[in-house]
PDB file of C-alpha atoms in Angstrom:
ATOM      1  CA  UNK A   1     -19.919  -7.235   0.781  1.00 65.00           C
ATOM      2  CA  UNK A   2     -19.232  -9.459   3.811  1.00 80.00           C
ATOM      3  CA  UNK A   3     -18.351  -7.123   6.696  1.00 87.00           C
ATOM      4  CA  UNK A   4     -15.761  -9.526   8.169  1.00 90.00           C
ATOM      5  CA  UNK A   5     -13.785  -9.358   4.901  1.00 91.00           C
ATOM      6  CA  UNK A   6     -13.972  -5.548   4.797  1.00 93.00           C
ATOM      7  CA  UNK A   7     -12.802  -5.433   8.428  1.00 95.00           C
ATOM      8  CA  UNK A   8      -9.927  -7.808   7.644  1.00 96.00           C
ATOM      9  CA  UNK A   9      -8.745  -5.707   4.679  1.00 97.00           C
ATOM     10  CA  UNK A  10      -9.151  -2.489   6.663  1.00 97.00           C
ATOM     11  CA  UNK A  11      -6.934  -3.968   9.385  1.00 97.00           C
ATOM     12  CA  UNK A  12      -4.373  -4.937   6.724  1.00 98.00           C
ATOM     13  CA  UNK A  13      -4.174  -1.305   5.583  1.00 98.00           C
ATOM     14  CA  UNK A  14      -4.106  -0.040   9.187  1.00 97.00           C
ATOM     15  CA  UNK A  15      -1.092  -2.287   9.801  1.00 97.00           C
ATOM     16  CA  UNK A  16       0.489  -1.276   6.476  1.00 97.00           C
ATOM     17  CA  UNK A  17       0.027   2.412   7.274  1.00 96.00           C
ATOM     18  CA  UNK A  18       1.448   2.010  10.788  1.00 95.00           C
ATOM     19  CA  UNK A  19       4.456   0.151   9.367  1.00 95.00           C
ATOM     20  CA  UNK A  20       4.991   2.776   6.647  1.00 90.00           C
ATOM     21  CA  UNK A  21       5.074   5.451   9.384  1.00 91.00           C
ATOM     22  CA  UNK A  22       8.070   3.667  10.921  1.00 93.00           C
ATOM     23  CA  UNK A  23      10.043   4.408   7.708  1.00 92.00           C
ATOM     24  CA  UNK A  24      11.529   0.904   7.509  1.00 95.00           C
ATOM     25  CA  UNK A  25      11.761  -0.401   3.940  1.00 95.00           C
ATOM     26  CA  UNK A  26      12.360  -3.972   5.114  1.00 96.00           C
ATOM     27  CA  UNK A  27       9.202  -3.992   7.227  1.00 97.00           C
ATOM     28  CA  UNK A  28       7.144  -2.342   4.457  1.00 96.00           C
ATOM     29  CA  UNK A  29       8.366  -4.925   1.932  1.00 97.00           C
ATOM     30  CA  UNK A  30       6.823  -7.737   3.960  1.00 97.00           C
ATOM     31  CA  UNK A  31       3.358  -6.538   2.913  1.00 98.00           C
ATOM     32  CA  UNK A  32       4.240  -7.393  -0.704  1.00 98.00           C
ATOM     33  CA  UNK A  33       4.310 -10.712  -2.490  1.00 98.00           C
ATOM     34  CA  UNK A  34       7.414 -11.591  -4.509  1.00 97.00           C
ATOM     35  CA  UNK A  35       7.139 -11.069  -7.410  1.00 97.00           C
ATOM     36  CA  UNK A  36       4.883  -7.993  -7.455  1.00 97.00           C
ATOM     37  CA  UNK A  37       4.154  -4.987  -9.624  1.00 97.00           C
ATOM     38  CA  UNK A  38       3.506  -1.329  -8.842  1.00 96.00           C
ATOM     39  CA  UNK A  39       2.381   1.430 -11.173  1.00 95.00           C
ATOM     40  CA  UNK A  40       3.203   4.766  -9.565  1.00 91.00           C
ATOM     41  CA  UNK A  41       1.556   8.175  -9.785  1.00 88.00           C
ATOM     42  CA  UNK A  42       4.014   9.308 -12.463  1.00 89.00           C
ATOM     43  CA  UNK A  43       2.938   6.370 -14.640  1.00 88.00           C
ATOM     44  CA  UNK A  44       6.166   4.420 -14.122  1.00 91.00           C
ATOM     45  CA  UNK A  45       5.841   0.667 -13.649  1.00 95.00           C
ATOM     46  CA  UNK A  46       8.076  -1.313 -11.319  1.00 96.00           C
ATOM     47  CA  UNK A  47       8.355  -5.101 -11.368  1.00 97.00           C
ATOM     48  CA  UNK A  48       9.891  -6.461  -8.182  1.00 98.00           C
ATOM     49  CA  UNK A  49      11.588  -9.834  -8.527  1.00 98.00           C
ATOM     50  CA  UNK A  50      13.143  -9.981  -5.053  1.00 97.00           C
ATOM     51  CA  UNK A  51      12.590  -8.902  -1.479  1.00 97.00           C
ATOM     52  CA  UNK A  52      15.767  -6.780  -1.731  1.00 97.00           C
ATOM     53  CA  UNK A  53      14.295  -4.772  -4.630  1.00 97.00           C
ATOM     54  CA  UNK A  54      11.164  -4.108  -2.586  1.00 97.00           C
ATOM     55  CA  UNK A  55      13.191  -3.037   0.463  1.00 97.00           C
ATOM     56  CA  UNK A  56      15.287  -0.535  -1.520  1.00 97.00           C
ATOM     57  CA  UNK A  57      12.296   0.855  -3.411  1.00 96.00           C
ATOM     58  CA  UNK A  58      10.047   1.373  -0.400  1.00 95.00           C
ATOM     59  CA  UNK A  59      12.849   2.795   1.704  1.00 96.00           C
ATOM     60  CA  UNK A  60      13.283   5.471  -0.983  1.00 95.00           C
ATOM     61  CA  UNK A  61       9.513   6.091  -1.185  1.00 93.00           C
ATOM     62  CA  UNK A  62       9.300   6.421   2.593  1.00 93.00           C
ATOM     63  CA  UNK A  63      12.299   8.765   2.714  1.00 94.00           C
ATOM     64  CA  UNK A  64      10.823  10.894  -0.100  1.00 92.00           C
ATOM     65  CA  UNK A  65       7.495  11.258   1.726  1.00 92.00           C
ATOM     66  CA  UNK A  66       9.387  12.417   4.807  1.00 91.00           C
ATOM     67  CA  UNK A  67      11.399  14.953   2.755  1.00 92.00           C
ATOM     68  CA  UNK A  68       8.097  16.285   1.391  1.00 92.00           C
ATOM     69  CA  UNK A  69       6.978  17.011   4.949  1.00 91.00           C
ATOM     70  CA  UNK A  70       4.744  14.023   5.619  1.00 93.00           C
ATOM     71  CA  UNK A  71       4.844  12.721   9.158  1.00 90.00           C
ATOM     72  CA  UNK A  72       2.087  10.168   8.662  1.00 91.00           C
ATOM     73  CA  UNK A  73      -0.832   9.147   6.479  1.00 95.00           C
ATOM     74  CA  UNK A  74      -4.419   8.054   6.570  1.00 95.00           C
ATOM     75  CA  UNK A  75      -6.692   6.210   4.167  1.00 96.00           C
ATOM     76  CA  UNK A  76     -10.312   6.917   3.340  1.00 96.00           C
ATOM     77  CA  UNK A  77     -13.144   5.417   1.291  1.00 96.00           C
ATOM     78  CA  UNK A  78     -11.953   1.818   1.307  1.00 97.00           C
ATOM     79  CA  UNK A  79     -13.879  -0.330  -1.174  1.00 96.00           C
ATOM     80  CA  UNK A  80     -13.288  -4.091  -1.205  1.00 97.00           C
ATOM     81  CA  UNK A  81     -14.327  -6.479  -3.976  1.00 96.00           C
ATOM     82  CA  UNK A  82     -13.638 -10.226  -3.718  1.00 95.00           C
ATOM     83  CA  UNK A  83     -12.119 -11.618  -6.916  1.00 94.00           C
ATOM     84  CA  UNK A  84     -11.849 -15.227  -5.887  1.00 88.00           C
ATOM     85  CA  UNK A  85     -11.503 -17.218  -2.710  1.00 88.00           C
ATOM     86  CA  UNK A  86      -8.048 -15.878  -1.844  1.00 94.00           C
ATOM     87  CA  UNK A  87      -7.888 -12.510  -3.609  1.00 96.00           C
ATOM     88  CA  UNK A  88      -9.542  -9.107  -3.422  1.00 97.00           C
ATOM     89  CA  UNK A  89      -9.417  -5.786  -5.183  1.00 98.00           C
ATOM     90  CA  UNK A  90      -9.155  -2.935  -2.666  1.00 98.00           C
ATOM     91  CA  UNK A  91      -9.409   0.726  -3.666  1.00 97.00           C
ATOM     92  CA  UNK A  92      -8.876   3.662  -1.341  1.00 97.00           C
ATOM     93  CA  UNK A  93      -7.678   7.229  -1.073  1.00 97.00           C
ATOM     94  CA  UNK A  94      -4.359   7.874   0.639  1.00 96.00           C
ATOM     95  CA  UNK A  95      -3.558  11.191   2.295  1.00 96.00           C
ATOM     96  CA  UNK A  96      -0.014  11.914   3.427  1.00 95.00           C
ATOM     97  CA  UNK A  97      -0.276  14.299   6.360  1.00 95.00           C
ATOM     98  CA  UNK A  98       1.855  16.758   8.292  1.00 94.00           C
ATOM     99  CA  UNK A  99       2.081  16.607  12.080  1.00 92.00           C
ATOM    100  CA  UNK A 100      -0.809  19.148  12.290  1.00 94.00           C
ATOM    101  CA  UNK A 101      -3.028  16.824  10.224  1.00 92.00           C
ATOM    102  CA  UNK A 102      -2.980  18.934   7.053  1.00 95.00           C
ATOM    103  CA  UNK A 103      -2.600  17.093   3.761  1.00 95.00           C
ATOM    104  CA  UNK A 104       0.761  17.058   1.954  1.00 93.00           C
ATOM    105  CA  UNK A 105      -0.481  14.925  -0.946  1.00 92.00           C
ATOM    106  CA  UNK A 106      -3.442  12.686  -1.747  1.00 94.00           C
ATOM    107  CA  UNK A 107      -4.187  10.077  -4.385  1.00 94.00           C
ATOM    108  CA  UNK A 108      -6.391   7.081  -5.144  1.00 96.00           C
ATOM    109  CA  UNK A 109      -4.856   3.667  -5.408  1.00 96.00           C
ATOM    110  CA  UNK A 110      -6.063   0.135  -6.060  1.00 98.00           C
ATOM    111  CA  UNK A 111      -4.462  -3.063  -4.809  1.00 98.00           C
ATOM    112  CA  UNK A 112      -4.803  -6.663  -5.887  1.00 98.00           C
ATOM    113  CA  UNK A 113      -4.314  -8.500  -2.618  1.00 98.00           C
ATOM    114  CA  UNK A 114      -3.725 -12.218  -2.508  1.00 98.00           C
ATOM    115  CA  UNK A 115      -3.632 -14.656   0.379  1.00 96.00           C
ATOM    116  CA  UNK A 116      -1.234 -17.404  -0.713  1.00 91.00           C
ATOM    117  CA  UNK A 117      -0.970 -18.687   2.872  1.00 91.00           C
ATOM    118  CA  UNK A 118      -2.175 -17.277   6.184  1.00 90.00           C
ATOM    119  CA  UNK A 119      -1.807 -13.546   5.443  1.00 95.00           C
ATOM    120  CA  UNK A 120      -2.758 -10.978   2.837  1.00 97.00           C
ATOM    121  CA  UNK A 121      -0.044  -9.598   0.566  1.00 98.00           C
ATOM    122  CA  UNK A 122      -0.005  -6.986  -2.184  1.00 98.00           C
ATOM    123  CA  UNK A 123       0.495  -8.531  -5.609  1.00 98.00           C
ATOM    124  CA  UNK A 124      -0.255  -5.429  -7.742  1.00 98.00           C
ATOM    125  CA  UNK A 125      -0.668  -1.791  -6.728  1.00 97.00           C
ATOM    126  CA  UNK A 126      -1.938   0.799  -9.173  1.00 96.00           C
ATOM    127  CA  UNK A 127      -2.075   4.534  -8.669  1.00 93.00           C
ATOM    128  CA  UNK A 128      -5.069   6.093 -10.389  1.00 95.00           C
ATOM    129  CA  UNK A 129      -3.207   8.362 -12.782  1.00 82.00           C
ATOM    130  CA  UNK A 130      -4.901  11.315 -14.414  1.00 73.00           C
TER     131      UNK A 130
END
């Protein structure tokens, strides 16, 4: 795996995580391509046809994480696999954390990232459901 690509994708998720911590659905939505698809941990599938749908959805997700006691998050075990010249499959473990660093919830998730122009965007996200 080319290290520059891994570093680039790791930075993407660092930026995504930092933005998610700001609890701003509009800012979070900018990491997603329109249209995009997300399969959540409960097995539900969401197809986003507009930026406004993404904003509303991720504002609710962010608010829910906060209600659950999460003050931040971290990701671990990032694996990156190129699947073309402008797309990758990235898999990682997310951990939502409390202010003391303890884990509120954790899960594995995979992302199909595409680069339609000068930046990476999430096209499909898939929770690894049990």
